Every structure is written in structure tokens, then in C-alpha cells.
Amino acid sequence: MNDAFARPNSVLVLGATSDIARAIVGLLVRDGCERVVLAGRDQVRLAEAAGEAKEAGASFVATLGFDANEVDQAAGVVDSGFSAAGRVDLVVVGLGLLADQPEDERDPTRVTRCLTVNFTWPAAALTRVAEHFREQGSGRALVLSSVAGVRVRRSNYIYGSAKAGLDAYARSLNQTLAGSGGFITVVRPGFVVSRMTEGRSAPPISTTPDAVARDAVAGLERGAEVVWSPGYLAVIFRVLRLLPEAIWRRLPF
Amino acid sequence: MPEPILAEGAAPGDSVTQPPLPEAVDRILTGWGRTSPTAARVITPGEPADVVRSLWSHNGATRPGVIARGLGRSYGDAAQCAGGLVIETGRLDRIGAINDAGEVEVDAGVSLAALLRTSLPQGWFVPVTPGTRQVTIGGAIAADIHGKNHHQDGSFCAHVTSITLATPTGVLQVSQSVDPALFWATAGGMGLTGVILGATIRMRRVETAWMRVDTERHGELQGLMDALERVDATHRYSVAWLDCSARGRHLGRGILDAGDHARASELGASAARDPLAAPHDARFKVPVALPAPLVGGLSVAAFNRAWYAKSPSRPGRIRPLGGFFHPLDALGDWNRLFGPRGFVQYQYVVPSERRDVIVSTLELLQRAGAACSMAVLKRFGPGDPGPLSFPMAGWTLALDLPVGPPGLRRALRELDQLVLAAHGRVYLAKDSRLGPVAFAAMYPRLSEFETTLRRVDPEGLMQSDLSRRLRIGSLAR
């Protein structure tokens, strides 16, 4: 069960090989989380992440392979995760894939792939997670969104649109969970220096997986519906959202 | 309590056709600290027989988990069961006649407040009472509650002569001589041996509903602790309240109250007209949960200082019993003051020779920047045989801590280690954040408890969010 500080005893991570997901698991396990089920695509990295969780002190670690292109499998992956963990106190939805813009822009297959991994699969999985929460009468979820979805930019609109969709979906799903014991927190990191963003030049404001993990867990404890990381992005985007499109379009990022 | 509804040893399946049970509703439940909300089906049966049927009908459900709930005064997750069935005992409210020996049969849902309304005018007081009257008999037994008289009279279950218990395998009447293992597993067993239907309690004879109270103000901790040891020999009731904001040489300064039931001859003229009047329920309530905590760092410090300042030393004052025992009942729903994130209470006991742990605790909380709105210190006498019963001889400290300061969680984990190293333990009725490993180390007789559970609940039907969090149960290990 989650304790009074919303620290889980068992966690299911979808997209467990991402740097942010690994950082979150590390934090939770060091705070007393005992059961960890890690789901991801890359078996080698998955094994690495499992080793990390064990080393941090988890007494039970299991891994699950899945491919986020296979949307039909999403519910099944969630079901397997729940049955492996027993009761799941926290689900982390951490999978993500950046598009190669502008190269991908004219390739419908690649666009679809980015939308599937970042939106369709996670949305399908979350739908199933919510069902489990209703049945359990409890459960928290952390959904990794992005500021890229808060106001979508020309230079990153494929990924941004998908995250915008996921962000809206997760927040709305959370409303349907009122009174069920389940609760979803959306995390909106800024530019994170990580494996995913390797080779991209960082904007003036960037953050790290560890910092995002700390903010996410603090948000969980606070019972926040939306967590910005770093926190001051909330203020910056309040302004950015108001900019007329003509100016927004001309901003240099 | 009325005659038992099912004979001793009756088994599930014995009952035949019966009227439908009251409807179960889905509800979000929390403890008094208002942390960790979860949803469960809640049923409020009007008869003990319906409790038994609800319990047994849940046997074999896809998701097991049944727990009883009284007035929800446990601070943490002891009386909630996510996804399972919660049986509220509030409508089991019958109070029998009090016999000459002071014994009374009461249903599990009877509150100490209700019992006192009946018993005080007849000159009987409850044997043990916590800082609130708003707890049920079932809860009092399940938590084996203690009061300001623990050093003399022990905890609640020492005064319970029998318990009627609906276990998943049968309804049983147990006592300290009939199935003592189950009786003592139920005493402090946090409801995990079954649903308590009723009990027989031995009450205490009193002449008045008034207390004779000696109040002493002490400017530092060691003097206060010396005084607590001293008054325990001379007074039935004793407790000290500490000013958590005081530092340095004033660390742990506080107010000591030592009291006894006043005799009729000690009352003034107005009190003497109705010497056994029961205390009133709260006249004022906090109407809604506040959007932000009113109880923060600054207000807490100011409150602590003001309380200290307003309580000079005074011997032999005659005070109404409600104000002495139940200061928490003066304001209804006071837990709403702590805002949406709620609060945790941390109460532990350490052996008498470990006074240093109390000092370290106050220092640790101050270092962590934790606001402590209330700290209560008391000495316990020897514990009773309950394997999960909390009290044992030594010092007990109870702290109210609003959730919010970022270092609080870590500080409490440090505190767990401090308590554990001193061979102390944390009180489960207050707990909302202990982990299973620390818990098992603090309660070394856990396996004895679980042996009894395996006998009465082999399928692991009885569960609460607390039992899941701490991994207590017949199937847990």
C-alpha cells in the first residue's frame, strides 16, 4: 500500500529503460519500495535496470518485454504487470520516442510510429491501469508528459502533438477516477539531458533525469495532478501559452 | 450485550434463510490523519447477526479483504481496506445493565462517550480512556488502547472480561481464560482476528465526574521526567505535554498534569448539585476541510508557547473530567485543520532507561524542520500479554506532525531506527507510514500472532490497508 507520504510498496514501470523511469525507481526503492516490475522493449537495458533496482534494495524484481508499436498488446502487458506485482501501488508510464524532425515529417509510417509510442499505446495501457485501480480501490500513476506538448512547436510537433494528446488524456482519465481510490499525476519535464535527447543541443534551460524523478515523487506526495520539472516552468509556460501564434512561430527553438 | 446470536463455535453456513443485508456503498476512506485515501465497499449492519453474514458472504470473493471500522479514529490506514469490504459497527450500539461488580456488556459500536453518558450518572467510569471519548469499544480492544492511568491500571484489554468475536471460521466468545491465545491476539490485533461484536467491560467506581488535578510547569525535560516518575506513585492519572518549539536548555519543557477522581466532599457547591453529570459533546466543529493547513510552522510554535505560558503550576484544582481526559473533544472534526494533505501521528515507547531517545527525538525533529503541533509524554507500566499490544514499561511519546515539510518522511525513518535500536516500538493505531521490515523488528512476537491468525483465518480473509502495508497476515510470510 501507499504510505502517508504516497510512497508505494510495489511499482509497475511501463517503459522502464528510460533514464527518468530508472531514476524514479531508484528513488522509490531507496525509500522502501520492495516490489518492482519493469516492462520495456530493449532486453539488455531492461536487465540493467532490473540489476539497478535489486542493488538499490528491492526484494522482488521482475521484467516484462513489450513493443509499444503493438497497441493490441497494451492491455495484456498491463494485466501481466499487475499479476506479477500482486497489488500495484504505483504505475509509472515512462515510455517515449523522439521523432527525427524534419526528416520524419513527410513519412506517414514514421509519424504514426511516433504517435503510437508516445500516445496511442500509453493511452490504451492507462485505460487498463485505471480499470485495475477501480478494482483495487487504490493506486497512483505517474505519467511522463512533456512541456513539448504544452504548446507544440514547429521544430518538434510530431512528438509534441503526441505528448499533448497523452497529457490531456491522462488528466481527463484522472477525473473519471474520482471516488475510485485511483489517482493520476501528469509530469511535465522541460528539456531533459538524457539518452533520448543525445545529440540534440540543449536549450538554455535544461534538467536531468534525477531532478525530474525528485520532482515527480514530491508531486506524488503532494497529491498534485500536474507536476512541472523544474517547477518554475509552470510560470514560464503560463506566459508562453499567451503569446500570439505569429510571435510563437518566430521563437528560436 | 444481548444473548449471543450464534452459539459458541458456530460455523459459516449454519444460518439458513434470512432477510437481505443492508446495501453496501462504495466509499473513499481515510484514517483520522486524512492521508492515503482508498475506496472500499462499506456496509453498516444493524445487528450482530448481519455482521456475521456480511463477513462470511465475503468469503471466497474475488478480492479478499474485510475489516471492521468504528469511528475512524485510528490515525492511519487501520480501518480501511482498498477494494475489499469494510464493516462499520456504528449501529451495534446496545449497552447492557451495569452489575454490582461494575461489569457491563456492550456492543462493539458503542462509543466511550455513549457508554459514559449511561454509566457516569450511576457512578461508573470507563477503566481506560484515550484522549478522546469518540472511540468505539471494538476499536478500543483492537488497538488495546491506553490512557493516563496506564502506569497503574494497564491498558484497556486488562479490564475486558470477555469478547464476542466473529472470525472467518466461527463466532466465538473468548476471555483471558477461554482461548487466551485468541483473546490476546485480538487485544491490539488491529481487527485482524475478526470482527469484534461486543465485549464485557469491568468499569471503575467513581463518586463524581470531576478530577482533582495537580499541575506542574517544568522548564526543562529531565526535571519534567523526574516529576512524571514521582507522581506515578501518588496519582492514578498522569501525563505531560511538551513544548516542541523550545530549544537549548529549555528543550522539552512542559506541563505535567497528575490527577485523581475527586471525592464528593471535595466539590464546590455548584458542582455538588450534580456531581455525576456526563461531559458534553463538542459544541463547535470545524465545518469543512481547510484548503490550506491552519497548522503550520509559525502557528504551531505560537500555539505551543501560548499553552506553556497559560499553564502555571497549581496544586489540587478541581476540574471537569471531560477537560482533563478528552481535550481533543472540545472541537469537533479538528483533524480538518491540517489542510488537504493531512497529518501523521508518531507514537512510540522505549524502555525506562532510554530517556535519551526522547531528547534525540526532539532534536531530530527540530533539525528536520518538522512542525510538531502536539507532543505528549507519559510513562507506561508493564504491558499485557497481547503479542501486538503496544504498551510496555517505559516512556511513550506521541507527536502530531502536519504532512508538508520536505524532510519529515526521512526524519521519521531515522526515528524508526532510533526507536528500534532502543528496543522500542511504534503504536499501530497511530501509524500510517512504517515499513514491514521495521515493523517486524519492533514486534518480535509477530509470528505468535500469525500462528493464531492461521487458526481462525486460514484463508487470509481479514485484511486492512495497514495489514497489507506492514505485511501482517496468515498468508503474509
XYZ file of C-alpha atoms in Angstrom:
730
model
C 0.000 0.000 0.000
C 0.999 3.612 -0.443
C 2.016 5.145 2.859
C 1.016 8.536 4.240
C 3.683 10.120 2.064
C 2.425 8.335 -1.065
C 5.463 6.055 -1.154
C 4.478 2.747 -2.783
C 5.399 -0.744 -1.714
C 5.074 -2.044 -5.276
C 5.620 -0.314 -8.590
C 4.947 -1.243 -12.225
C 7.004 0.688 -14.767
C 5.948 0.831 -18.415
C 8.949 1.997 -20.390
C 11.346 1.044 -17.650
C 14.537 1.584 -19.617
C 14.130 5.361 -19.906
C 16.563 7.360 -17.827
C 13.776 9.173 -15.981
C 11.960 5.925 -15.157
C 15.167 4.410 -13.829
C 15.807 7.447 -11.674
C 12.261 7.275 -10.267
C 12.603 3.571 -9.462
C 15.939 4.230 -7.747
C 14.364 6.890 -5.529
C 11.342 4.784 -4.635
C 13.335 1.678 -3.821
C 15.711 3.622 -1.599
C 12.574 4.988 0.130
C 11.371 1.461 0.917
C 9.595 0.178 -2.211
C 10.083 -3.609 -2.229
C 8.393 -4.957 -5.349
C 9.335 -3.734 -8.798
C 8.016 -4.903 -12.171
C 9.865 -3.400 -15.117
C 8.370 -3.509 -18.607
C 10.297 -2.372 -21.674
C 11.450 -3.239 -25.156
C 15.230 -3.474 -25.016
C 16.047 -6.690 -23.109
C 19.628 -5.685 -22.391
C 18.710 -2.339 -20.905
C 15.809 -3.943 -19.086
C 18.195 -6.364 -17.403
C 20.430 -3.424 -16.492
C 17.507 -1.556 -14.943
C 16.489 -4.688 -13.020
C 20.030 -5.029 -11.676
C 19.927 -1.413 -10.536
C 16.636 -1.921 -8.720
C 17.959 -5.004 -6.941
C 21.121 -3.225 -5.966
C 19.091 -0.326 -4.568
C 17.361 -2.836 -2.265
C 14.218 -4.144 -3.970
C 13.389 -7.639 -2.697
C 11.365 -8.645 -5.762
C 12.193 -7.545 -9.315
C 10.552 -8.908 -12.461
C 10.850 -7.836 -16.079
C 8.364 -7.917 -18.940
C 9.125 -7.412 -22.623
C 6.779 -5.463 -24.880
C 6.769 -3.491 -28.096
C 4.885 -0.204 -27.950
C 4.070 -0.453 -31.658
C 1.702 -3.261 -30.861
C -1.255 -1.364 -29.499
C -3.386 -4.517 -29.206
C -0.969 -5.845 -26.622
C -1.106 -2.845 -24.276
C -3.898 -4.162 -22.030
C -2.242 -7.573 -21.846
C 1.077 -6.041 -20.782
C -0.675 -4.112 -18.013
C -2.514 -7.251 -16.854
C 0.736 -9.233 -16.745
C 2.379 -6.414 -14.802
C -0.400 -6.333 -12.225
C -0.417 -10.073 -11.752
C 3.375 -10.194 -11.423
C 3.379 -7.469 -8.770
C 0.332 -8.707 -6.826
C -1.124 -5.379 -5.884
C 0.280 -2.345 -7.696
C 0.558 0.847 -5.673
C 2.155 2.958 -8.389
C 2.320 2.740 -12.173
C 4.962 4.800 -13.958
C 4.269 5.429 -17.622
C 7.665 6.431 -18.914
C 7.944 5.300 -22.491
C 8.721 7.814 -25.185
C 10.305 8.229 -28.577
C 11.517 11.454 -30.155
C 10.846 11.954 -33.850
C 13.639 12.895 -36.195
C 12.422 16.181 -37.489
C 12.428 17.400 -40.158
C 13.350 14.005 -41.753
C 10.229 12.197 -40.458
C 7.766 14.914 -41.379
C 6.924 13.503 -44.807
C 6.902 9.853 -43.798
C 3.453 8.750 -42.610
C 4.850 5.494 -41.228
C 7.358 7.243 -39.027
C 4.806 9.808 -37.907
C 2.422 7.021 -36.964
C 5.167 5.212 -35.087
C 5.946 8.306 -33.004
C 2.254 8.918 -32.269
C 1.748 5.272 -31.328
C 4.654 5.020 -28.927
C 4.016 8.380 -27.295
C 0.248 8.478 -27.277
C -1.802 5.528 -28.519
C -0.025 2.735 -26.653
C 0.294 4.669 -23.368
C -3.351 5.786 -23.591
C -4.507 2.218 -24.160
C -2.331 0.994 -21.290
C -3.555 3.750 -18.943
C -7.150 2.864 -19.715
C -6.441 -0.625 -18.461
C -4.473 0.682 -15.476
C -7.491 2.771 -14.446
C -9.627 -0.364 -14.554
C -7.225 -2.122 -12.201
C -7.214 0.885 -9.866
C -11.012 0.781 -9.687
C -10.914 -2.873 -8.812
C -8.136 -2.454 -6.258
C -9.807 0.613 -4.746
C -6.378 2.207 -4.774
C -3.399 3.064 -6.945
C -1.410 6.019 -8.162
C 0.098 6.678 -11.573
C 2.863 8.958 -12.770
C 2.543 9.765 -16.465
C 5.586 11.301 -18.149
C 4.317 14.069 -20.390
C 6.485 16.920 -21.647
C 6.457 20.694 -21.959
C 6.749 19.958 -25.691
C 3.058 19.095 -25.511
C 2.003 22.160 -23.560
C 2.414 24.374 -26.581
C 3.533 22.496 -29.621
C 6.445 23.883 -31.641
C 7.186 23.696 -35.330
C 10.554 22.065 -34.740
C 9.186 19.169 -32.638
C 5.496 18.952 -33.477
C 5.218 15.216 -34.055
C 6.445 14.315 -30.578
C 4.786 17.431 -29.147
C 1.362 16.552 -30.547
C 1.577 13.040 -29.165
C 2.541 14.306 -25.711
C -0.222 16.929 -25.863
C -2.658 14.111 -26.504
C -1.316 11.926 -23.721
C -1.258 14.848 -21.277
C -4.910 15.671 -21.960
C -5.931 12.020 -21.929
C -4.260 11.274 -18.606
C -5.699 14.338 -16.893
C -9.176 13.539 -18.144
C -8.869 9.897 -17.166
C -7.912 11.098 -13.713
C -11.230 12.927 -13.476
C -13.073 9.699 -14.192
C -11.207 8.114 -11.286
C -12.691 10.466 -8.687
C -14.097 8.389 -5.830
C -12.377 5.202 -7.014
C -9.233 5.390 -4.901
C -7.091 5.786 -8.050
C -5.204 8.943 -8.923
C -3.067 10.028 -11.874
C -0.297 12.628 -11.768
C 0.999 14.087 -15.032
C 4.657 15.118 -15.043
C 5.814 17.771 -17.485
C 9.597 17.933 -17.644
C 11.424 20.555 -19.651
C 14.357 19.575 -21.836
C 15.993 16.610 -20.088
C 19.614 15.797 -20.818
C 19.322 12.024 -21.257
C 19.780 9.136 -23.644
C 16.635 10.179 -25.504
C 17.943 13.656 -26.243
C 21.507 12.567 -27.042
C 22.943 14.514 -29.944
C 20.482 17.388 -29.554
C 21.678 20.762 -28.391
C 20.187 21.622 -25.022
C 18.194 24.866 -24.738
C 19.240 27.450 -22.132
C 17.056 25.738 -19.541
C 17.575 22.011 -19.188
C 17.237 19.456 -16.442
C 18.397 15.936 -15.555
C 16.584 12.602 -15.042
C 17.414 12.677 -11.327
C 15.913 16.122 -10.887
C 12.755 15.099 -12.760
C 12.483 11.980 -10.593
C 12.755 14.034 -7.401
C 10.094 16.492 -8.615
C 7.816 13.652 -9.698
C 7.984 11.871 -6.347
C 7.491 15.145 -4.475
C 4.421 15.772 -6.649
C 3.118 12.329 -5.802
C 3.472 13.106 -2.094
C 1.703 16.437 -2.587
C -1.146 14.788 -4.458
C -0.543 17.057 -7.464
C -2.446 16.498 -10.710
C 0.290 18.202 -12.718
C 3.970 18.450 -11.843
C 6.339 20.728 -13.717
C 10.026 19.973 -13.635
C 11.686 22.241 -12.827
C 8.810 23.935 -11.025
C 9.356 27.388 -12.467
C 8.395 26.095 -15.938
C 4.809 26.466 -14.739
C 5.284 30.226 -14.657
C 7.219 30.411 -17.922
C 4.608 28.420 -19.791
C 1.794 30.463 -18.362
C 3.353 33.325 -20.305
C 4.382 31.330 -23.380
C 0.870 29.969 -23.779
C -0.441 33.524 -24.134
C 1.930 34.523 -26.937
C 0.208 35.189 -30.260
C 0.919 32.441 -32.796
C 2.820 34.909 -35.015
C 5.376 35.512 -32.281
C 5.444 31.913 -31.021
C 6.329 30.730 -34.526
C 9.341 33.006 -34.642
C 10.877 31.961 -31.339
C 14.322 30.497 -31.890
C 13.743 26.938 -30.568
C -24.968 -7.266 25.415
C -27.871 -9.384 24.294
C -27.578 -13.156 24.192
C -25.120 -14.385 21.586
C -26.678 -14.699 18.160
C -24.864 -17.865 17.320
C -23.711 -20.432 19.764
C -20.054 -20.647 20.596
C -18.203 -22.424 17.823
C -20.980 -21.857 15.267
C -19.654 -22.229 11.768
C -20.220 -20.399 8.484
C -23.082 -21.888 6.566
C -25.122 -22.674 9.670
C -27.589 -19.879 9.049
C -30.400 -20.531 6.579
C -32.913 -18.072 5.099
C -32.669 -14.514 6.322
C -33.770 -11.021 5.271
C -31.470 -9.168 2.863
C -28.427 -7.370 4.235
C -28.296 -3.577 4.212
C -26.896 -2.282 0.962
C -23.144 -1.804 0.671
C -21.958 1.529 -0.732
C -18.646 2.413 -2.356
C -16.810 4.978 -0.298
C -13.425 6.619 -0.005
C -11.993 6.068 3.463
C -9.067 7.505 5.344
C -7.960 7.442 8.944
C -8.132 10.402 11.292
C -4.920 11.812 9.803
C -6.671 12.063 6.406
C -3.742 10.606 4.457
C -3.791 7.668 1.978
C -7.448 7.607 0.818
C -8.640 4.312 -0.692
C -12.035 3.017 -1.822
C -13.964 0.073 -0.412
C -17.483 -1.301 -0.214
C -18.873 -0.194 3.109
C -21.713 -1.921 4.899
C -23.316 -0.818 8.158
C -25.252 -3.742 9.618
C -27.850 -3.122 12.292
C -27.490 -6.479 14.026
C -24.533 -8.622 15.076
C -26.039 -11.449 13.019
C -25.835 -9.278 9.904
C -22.175 -8.547 10.616
C -21.523 -12.261 10.651
C -23.427 -12.780 7.401
C -21.598 -9.899 5.689
C -18.272 -11.298 6.801
C -18.981 -14.838 5.694
C -20.641 -13.838 2.453
C -17.407 -12.095 1.501
C -15.531 -15.371 1.935
C -14.392 -16.572 -1.444
C -14.873 -13.159 -3.050
C -12.528 -12.492 -5.970
C -10.714 -9.902 -3.904
C -10.478 -10.887 -0.274
C -10.218 -8.325 2.422
C -12.625 -7.481 5.217
C -12.026 -5.163 8.137
C -14.227 -3.588 10.779
C -14.434 0.167 11.239
C -15.718 2.045 14.246
C -15.467 5.820 14.484
C -12.390 6.047 12.245
C -10.152 7.444 14.988
C -7.114 5.376 14.073
C -4.775 7.937 12.551
C -3.526 5.790 9.682
C -4.922 3.048 7.457
C -6.001 0.512 10.092
C -9.752 0.726 9.354
C -9.758 0.830 5.580
C -9.442 -1.974 3.063
C -8.920 -0.908 -0.547
C -11.090 -2.912 -2.936
C -12.483 -5.015 -0.092
C -15.343 -4.859 2.371
C -15.430 -2.543 5.381
C -17.981 -3.401 8.066
C -18.973 -0.360 10.079
C -20.028 -1.165 13.611
C -21.803 2.136 14.365
C -25.270 0.586 14.536
C -24.216 -2.081 17.035
C -24.985 0.254 19.894
C -26.618 -1.661 22.716
C -25.430 -1.144 26.276
C -26.435 -3.671 28.912
C -27.098 -3.110 32.597
C -24.093 -2.492 34.825
C -23.949 -5.105 37.597
C -22.739 -4.572 41.155
C -19.218 -5.610 40.228
C -19.204 -2.885 37.558
C -19.372 -5.342 34.677
C -21.289 -4.277 31.603
C -21.976 -5.976 28.279
C -21.680 -3.596 25.348
C -21.887 -3.904 21.582
C -18.723 -3.205 19.581
C -20.022 0.030 18.054
C -20.738 1.733 21.374
C -18.506 4.766 21.840
C -16.864 5.576 25.138
C -18.878 8.812 25.008
C -22.152 6.884 24.815
C -21.070 4.452 27.494
C -20.120 7.320 29.812
C -23.453 9.041 29.249
C -25.101 5.915 30.620
C -22.576 4.883 33.239
C -21.392 8.117 34.845
C -24.749 9.072 36.363
C -24.672 5.617 38.016
C -21.180 6.269 39.365
C -19.178 4.163 36.905
C -16.275 5.393 34.794
C -14.566 3.570 31.919
C -11.485 1.675 33.119
C -9.211 3.258 30.486
C -9.793 6.181 28.164
C -7.609 7.733 25.467
C -7.505 11.486 24.734
C -10.907 11.289 23.059
C -14.260 9.716 24.014
C -15.019 9.236 20.320
C -13.688 5.694 20.024
C -15.730 2.508 19.960
C -15.405 -0.499 22.226
C -14.371 -2.564 19.200
C -11.644 -0.072 18.338
C -10.544 0.185 21.963
C -9.979 -3.571 22.061
C -8.459 -3.841 18.569
C -5.891 -1.172 19.421
C -5.638 -2.197 23.099
C -5.817 1.498 23.892
C -4.109 3.084 26.872
C -4.760 6.164 28.927
C -3.217 8.418 31.509
C -3.564 5.625 34.098
C -1.511 3.016 32.270
C 1.199 3.075 34.946
C -1.391 1.911 37.484
C -4.123 0.104 35.595
C -2.580 -1.173 32.362
C -4.308 -0.941 29.005
C -7.951 -1.376 28.014
C -7.968 -5.131 27.463
C -6.813 -5.808 31.031
C -10.349 -4.730 32.002
C -12.149 -6.744 29.348
C -13.586 -9.939 30.794
C -14.859 -11.406 27.519
C -15.017 -10.640 23.813
C -17.566 -11.896 21.280
C -15.668 -12.237 18.035
C -16.864 -13.106 14.535
C -13.902 -14.808 12.887
C -13.938 -16.095 9.316
C -14.291 -19.607 10.747
C -16.849 -19.080 13.513
C -18.339 -16.841 16.163
C -16.528 -17.291 19.435
C -16.669 -15.952 22.933
C -13.150 -15.622 24.290
C -11.704 -14.388 27.551
C -8.441 -14.358 29.432
C -9.177 -17.962 30.450
C -11.198 -19.269 27.468
C -8.891 -19.386 24.425
C -6.453 -16.841 25.869
C -4.308 -17.004 22.714
C -7.180 -15.660 20.619
C -8.248 -13.201 23.311
C -4.771 -11.664 23.464
C -4.287 -11.770 19.693
C -7.494 -9.751 19.458
C -6.225 -7.315 22.103
C -4.164 -4.957 19.966
C -4.661 -7.169 16.912
C -5.948 -4.248 14.828
C -9.113 -6.127 13.861
C -7.252 -8.866 12.029
C -8.605 -11.791 14.075
C -12.165 -10.984 13.019
C -14.957 -8.511 13.649
C -15.491 -7.784 17.336
C -19.242 -7.904 18.013
C -19.249 -6.982 21.674
C -17.471 -7.339 24.977
C -17.879 -7.318 28.707
C -16.010 -4.482 30.384
C -15.221 -4.003 34.049
C -15.923 -0.354 34.936
C -14.426 1.762 37.717
C -16.443 3.136 40.634
C -16.279 6.942 40.960
C -18.010 9.350 43.335
C -18.022 12.294 40.941
C -17.464 13.298 37.328
C -14.728 15.657 38.497
C -10.966 15.400 38.809
C -8.544 16.724 41.401
C -5.555 17.827 39.340
C -2.065 18.929 40.279
C -0.445 20.922 37.503
C 3.308 21.492 37.467
C 5.237 23.547 34.944
C 8.799 22.401 34.301
C 11.352 24.486 32.404
C 13.382 21.561 31.054
C 12.991 17.913 30.170
C 14.907 15.998 32.839
C 13.067 17.765 35.670
C 9.786 17.050 33.937
C 10.634 13.356 33.555
C 11.717 13.120 37.192
C 8.379 14.640 38.164
C 6.465 12.171 35.965
C 8.206 9.293 37.734
C 7.427 10.839 41.106
C 3.712 11.464 40.559
C 3.141 7.985 39.138
C 3.437 6.614 42.654
C 0.916 9.038 44.071
C -1.655 9.618 41.294
C -3.818 7.320 39.235
C -3.557 9.550 36.152
C -0.553 11.423 34.804
C 0.541 12.971 31.524
C 2.908 15.667 30.329
C 2.584 17.944 27.381
C 5.838 19.187 25.826
C 6.543 22.484 24.103
C 8.230 21.218 20.926
C 9.351 24.676 19.920
C 11.626 25.094 22.967
C 15.324 24.608 22.293
C 18.656 24.520 24.074
C 18.424 24.407 27.850
C 14.625 24.675 27.616
C 14.406 21.629 25.343
C 11.429 19.503 26.326
C 9.969 21.996 28.786
C 6.371 21.241 29.523
C 3.300 20.944 31.671
C 2.619 17.963 33.887
C -0.939 17.078 34.894
C -1.405 14.497 37.637
C -4.938 13.686 38.642
C -7.329 11.506 40.579
C -11.085 11.203 40.658
C -12.416 13.853 43.022
C -14.463 12.737 46.024
C -17.933 14.162 46.522
C -16.750 16.031 49.622
C -14.186 17.933 47.547
C -16.668 19.561 45.174
C -17.800 23.148 45.355
C -21.455 23.972 45.865
C -22.429 24.224 42.177
C -20.655 21.019 41.137
C -22.038 19.178 44.144
C -25.609 19.704 42.872
C -24.976 17.203 40.021
C -21.696 15.501 40.864
C -22.002 12.786 38.228
C -23.026 14.826 35.160
C -21.548 13.299 31.986
C -19.390 15.558 29.795
C -20.982 17.322 26.811
C -20.149 16.540 23.234
C -18.250 19.210 21.284
C -20.288 22.375 20.816
C -18.217 23.526 17.861
C -16.983 21.705 14.783
C -14.554 22.574 12.030
C -17.201 22.798 9.296
C -15.126 21.966 6.200
C -11.670 20.675 5.402
C -9.491 23.731 5.052
C -7.904 24.227 1.635
C -4.560 25.022 3.280
C -3.317 23.914 6.656
C -4.019 26.275 9.512
C -1.475 24.277 11.431
C 1.864 25.340 10.004
C 5.316 26.046 11.408
C 4.685 29.510 12.858
C 1.185 28.915 14.206
C 2.393 25.704 15.785
C 5.256 27.381 17.595
C 2.986 30.187 18.795
C 0.380 27.692 19.984
C 2.994 25.675 21.877
C 4.402 28.770 23.590
C 0.966 30.101 24.477
C -0.098 26.794 26.026
C 3.079 26.677 28.060
C 2.595 30.262 29.244
C -1.033 29.816 30.251
C -0.418 26.812 32.498
C 1.377 27.847 35.684
C 1.914 25.291 38.456
C -1.246 24.786 40.548
C -1.945 22.039 43.045
C -5.268 20.402 43.783
C -7.522 22.132 41.271
C -10.964 20.549 40.790
C -11.627 20.202 37.055
C -14.395 18.603 34.999
C -13.490 15.153 33.791
C -14.022 15.941 30.110
C -11.417 18.692 30.048
C -8.880 16.538 31.853
C -9.243 13.347 29.830
C -10.547 14.481 26.480
C -9.092 17.839 25.483
C -9.336 16.661 21.844
C -13.120 16.531 22.048
C -13.543 20.250 22.677
C -13.529 20.928 18.929
C -15.310 18.509 16.571
C -13.529 17.320 13.411
C -10.333 19.104 14.420
C -8.352 16.952 12.020
C -9.672 19.190 9.231
C -7.430 21.979 10.491
C -4.444 20.284 8.942
C -5.462 21.001 5.353
C -5.795 18.669 2.384
C -2.544 16.783 2.952
C -3.448 15.744 6.472
C -1.084 14.857 9.260
C 0.704 11.908 10.721
C 0.930 10.959 14.324
C 4.052 9.221 15.531
C 3.842 7.496 18.894
C 6.469 5.192 20.283
C 7.511 3.612 23.554
C 11.086 2.977 24.721
C 12.297 1.323 27.939
C 12.530 3.493 31.075
C 16.322 3.729 30.980
C 16.273 5.227 27.482
C 15.358 8.825 28.350
C 17.962 9.845 25.795
C 15.666 8.774 22.937
C 13.143 11.453 23.942
C 15.878 14.096 23.815
C 17.172 12.830 20.463
C 13.634 12.831 19.051
C 13.001 16.477 19.874
C 16.387 17.461 18.461
C 15.923 15.387 15.319
C 12.515 16.904 14.551
C 13.838 20.417 15.077
C 16.789 19.715 12.772
C 14.418 18.380 10.121
C 12.253 21.492 10.363
C 9.191 19.400 11.217
C 6.383 21.395 12.810
C 5.083 19.459 15.786
C 1.691 20.730 16.851
C 1.348 18.477 19.877
C 3.717 16.295 21.879
C 2.512 14.179 24.765
C 4.831 12.285 27.096
C 3.826 9.624 29.593
C 5.173 6.655 31.484
C 3.778 3.185 30.880
C 3.611 0.379 33.392
C 4.216 -3.222 32.282
C 2.474 -4.356 29.090
C -0.165 -7.079 28.823
C 0.259 -10.449 27.043
C -1.066 -9.278 23.645
C 1.587 -10.107 21.013
C 0.777 -6.929 19.058
C -0.286 -4.847 22.044
C 1.657 -1.608 22.061
C 2.293 -0.601 25.680
C 5.336 -1.814 27.615
C 7.098 -0.391 30.645
C 8.880 2.817 29.710
C 8.413 6.232 28.159
C 5.883 6.889 25.455
C 5.917 9.989 23.305
C 3.121 10.925 20.874
C 3.703 13.582 18.217
C 1.230 15.267 15.840
C 3.040 16.246 12.654
C 1.396 18.002 9.688
C 2.430 16.470 6.351
C 4.295 19.014 4.272
C 7.836 19.741 5.444
C 10.042 18.014 2.851
C 12.323 16.418 5.429
C 9.557 14.882 7.537
C 9.396 11.474 5.905
C 13.123 10.922 6.164
C 13.207 12.208 9.746
C 10.556 9.679 10.747
C 12.535 6.879 9.123
C 15.527 7.947 11.198
C 13.279 7.967 14.226
C 12.200 4.367 13.433
C 15.837 3.331 13.651
C 16.346 5.215 16.902
C 13.304 3.558 18.463
C 14.291 0.145 17.135
C 17.845 0.448 18.468
C 16.412 1.236 21.906
C 14.200 -1.911 21.709
C 11.127 0.261 21.480
C 8.156 0.194 19.144
C 5.657 2.323 17.280
C 1.900 2.326 18.023
C -0.040 0.809 15.120
C -3.257 2.732 15.835
C -1.324 5.915 15.108
C 0.859 4.625 12.310
C 0.467 5.442 8.629
C 3.979 5.085 7.264
C 6.048 2.347 8.892
C 7.532 -0.331 6.610
C 7.173 -4.108 7.031
C 10.800 -4.720 7.972
C 10.972 -2.154 10.771
C 7.549 -3.287 11.976
C 8.583 -6.956 12.252
C 11.684 -5.958 14.175
C 9.654 -3.832 16.596
C 7.097 -6.580 17.237
C 9.178 -9.756 17.654
C 6.073 -11.733 18.735
C 4.508 -11.245 15.305
C 4.909 -14.930 14.432
C 2.957 -15.896 17.559
C 0.172 -13.560 16.409
C 0.213 -15.061 12.926
C 0.014 -18.580 14.314
C -3.299 -17.637 15.930
C -4.418 -15.984 12.684
C -3.751 -19.167 10.740
C -6.114 -20.970 13.076
C -9.069 -18.549 12.855
C -8.462 -17.102 9.390
C -6.607 -19.687 7.308
C -7.598 -18.045 4.010
C -6.365 -14.596 4.988
C -9.820 -13.012 4.660
C -9.245 -10.325 7.275
C -7.132 -7.549 5.784
C -6.702 -3.827 6.088
C -4.545 -1.352 4.232
C -2.393 -1.390 7.360
C -2.007 -5.176 7.355
C -1.072 -5.070 3.675
C 1.391 -2.245 4.180
C 3.043 -3.988 7.129
C 2.546 -7.462 5.645
C 0.682 -8.902 8.624
C -1.441 -11.967 7.993
C -1.731 -15.713 7.999
C -0.585 -15.830 4.371
C 1.805 -12.901 4.574
C 5.006 -14.836 5.107
